[in-house]
Amino acid sequence: MNTSGTFNSRIFLRYLHLVFAAKSSEQQRLRKDLLRKQCGGVNQSLVNLNKIDLKNFIVDDQHGIIYCYIPKVTHHLRLLTFIKAYKRVPYLKDLLQKLIECPNADVCLRVLQAKLKHYTKFLFVRDPFVRLISAYRDKMLNYDQYFFKGYTDLPYNHEVAKKNGLRPSFYNFIQYILDPRTQTYAFEPHWRQMYRLCHPCLIEYDFVGHQESLQEDAQELLKMLKMENDIKFPPSYANMTSADSVMYWFQSVPVEDRRKLYRIYEEDFQLFGYRRPTELLDD
């Protein structure tokens, strides 16, 4: 209230903004502290940068930004580079492509190391089990041609499957991931572990966003990048997989298989602060 005893909405909104900013900053500090703690003992050196997979790192030299894109977390952030503030200019490339196209690999490697040290680096993560459900819903329930051809044992194509309402069950999908033959090879990026895509123990991120707090985190990121006045972050998809629906999806998966699955994704749970889903794993 002001001195006359009446409510001042502008002061109140400013107060809420300050409270939110302080909460967001503290949340970022906790997330980054957790990464440092979980990565303790891991050599965070960029000397061997050419030996890791860089396909998911997108660099923007004009703004000094590097974004590690994780499939089935959010497509919105990848689109940041193509809307208003970026004016659709073609200066974006993934780091791997930059390294491949470079005429002097050693020089370019040192340049990339400098960029990873000095640019603003960010990523967005998601509850690992919810991310798996989202991958299944998107690729299998929607009869994605590429995934039906390459990642199912069905003796017919996606068109025949869709016409007859045939598709792998979620149980089948989990069995595929648990199969030792699948684990012999690098997982397809839509269900590959997030830490294997973005290497958080090698690269020190300036911002770690969560899908579960996407709207708030995106606004905080835009503020950090000084783009909050140029970009309006779009609303989240209404049909995003909810963490509350996990039990429903996993009811067809035996407890022992859930535990095996958790062991595969355990580092993602621990590194990014997601709780162990005891309701799924404990009898």
PDB file of C-alpha atoms in Angstrom, residues 45-61 64-67 91-121 202-204:
ATOM      1  CA  SER A  45      39.166 -30.573 -19.865  1.00  0.00           C
ATOM      2  CA  LEU A  46      38.375 -29.662 -23.444  1.00  0.00           C
ATOM      3  CA  VAL A  47      41.625 -31.142 -24.753  1.00  0.00           C
ATOM      4  CA  ASN A  48      39.832 -34.208 -26.098  1.00  0.00           C
ATOM      5  CA  LEU A  49      36.960 -32.241 -27.576  1.00  0.00           C
ATOM      6  CA  ASN A  50      37.409 -33.872 -30.981  1.00  0.00           C
ATOM      7  CA  LYS A  51      36.697 -37.290 -29.434  1.00  0.00           C
ATOM      8  CA  ILE A  52      33.162 -36.519 -28.276  1.00  0.00           C
ATOM      9  CA  ASP A  53      29.939 -36.254 -30.220  1.00  0.00           C
ATOM     10  CA  LEU A  54      29.202 -32.592 -30.929  1.00  0.00           C
ATOM     11  CA  LYS A  55      26.197 -33.023 -33.216  1.00  0.00           C
ATOM     12  CA  ASN A  56      23.768 -31.621 -30.657  1.00  0.00           C
ATOM     13  CA  PHE A  57      25.713 -28.422 -30.024  1.00  0.00           C
ATOM     14  CA  ILE A  58      24.462 -25.436 -31.984  1.00  0.00           C
ATOM     15  CA  VAL A  59      26.658 -22.336 -32.016  1.00  0.00           C
ATOM     16  CA  ASP A  60      25.673 -18.746 -32.709  1.00  0.00           C
ATOM     17  CA  ASP A  61      28.834 -16.706 -33.217  1.00  0.00           C
ATOM     18  CA  GLY A  64      28.148 -15.720 -28.475  1.00  0.00           C
ATOM     19  CA  ILE A  65      25.725 -18.532 -27.620  1.00  0.00           C
ATOM     20  CA  ILE A  66      26.038 -22.315 -27.600  1.00  0.00           C
ATOM     21  CA  TYR A  67      22.924 -24.428 -27.124  1.00  0.00           C
ATOM     22  CA  TYR A  91      25.195 -18.207 -39.432  1.00  0.00           C
ATOM     23  CA  LEU A  92      24.118 -21.171 -37.321  1.00  0.00           C
ATOM     24  CA  LYS A  93      25.909 -24.488 -37.525  1.00  0.00           C
ATOM     25  CA  ASP A  94      26.463 -27.371 -35.213  1.00  0.00           C
ATOM     26  CA  LEU A  95      29.955 -27.622 -33.751  1.00  0.00           C
ATOM     27  CA  LEU A  96      30.637 -30.992 -35.347  1.00  0.00           C
ATOM     28  CA  GLN A  97      29.961 -29.621 -38.823  1.00  0.00           C
ATOM     29  CA  LYS A  98      32.215 -26.640 -38.112  1.00  0.00           C
ATOM     30  CA  LEU A  99      35.019 -28.999 -37.122  1.00  0.00           C
ATOM     31  CA  ILE A 100      34.524 -31.244 -40.173  1.00  0.00           C
ATOM     32  CA  GLU A 101      34.527 -28.327 -42.614  1.00  0.00           C
ATOM     33  CA  CYS A 102      37.560 -26.639 -41.079  1.00  0.00           C
ATOM     34  CA  PRO A 103      40.697 -26.732 -43.313  1.00  0.00           C
ATOM     35  CA  ASN A 104      43.035 -26.837 -40.295  1.00  0.00           C
ATOM     36  CA  ALA A 105      41.570 -29.198 -37.677  1.00  0.00           C
ATOM     37  CA  ASP A 106      44.049 -28.292 -34.931  1.00  0.00           C
ATOM     38  CA  VAL A 107      43.454 -24.552 -35.266  1.00  0.00           C
ATOM     39  CA  CYS A 108      39.699 -24.984 -35.404  1.00  0.00           C
ATOM     40  CA  LEU A 109      39.746 -27.274 -32.404  1.00  0.00           C
ATOM     41  CA  ARG A 110      41.462 -24.560 -30.366  1.00  0.00           C
ATOM     42  CA  VAL A 111      38.885 -22.038 -31.594  1.00  0.00           C
ATOM     43  CA  LEU A 112      36.033 -24.331 -30.529  1.00  0.00           C
ATOM     44  CA  GLN A 113      37.655 -24.830 -27.149  1.00  0.00           C
ATOM     45  CA  ALA A 114      37.794 -21.056 -26.701  1.00  0.00           C
ATOM     46  CA  LYS A 115      34.146 -20.692 -27.683  1.00  0.00           C
ATOM     47  CA  LEU A 116      33.065 -23.388 -25.251  1.00  0.00           C
ATOM     48  CA  LYS A 117      34.980 -21.590 -22.549  1.00  0.00           C
ATOM     49  CA  HIS A 118      33.767 -18.060 -23.195  1.00  0.00           C
ATOM     50  CA  TYR A 119      30.347 -18.273 -24.903  1.00  0.00           C
ATOM     51  CA  THR A 120      27.098 -18.502 -22.944  1.00  0.00           C
ATOM     52  CA  LYS A 121      26.222 -22.192 -22.882  1.00  0.00           C
ATOM     53  CA  LEU A 202      33.114 -31.806 -19.630  1.00  0.00           C
ATOM     54  CA  ILE A 203      31.379 -28.517 -20.427  1.00  0.00           C
ATOM     55  CA  GLU A 204      30.473 -26.047 -17.697  1.00  0.00           C
TER      56      GLU A 204
END
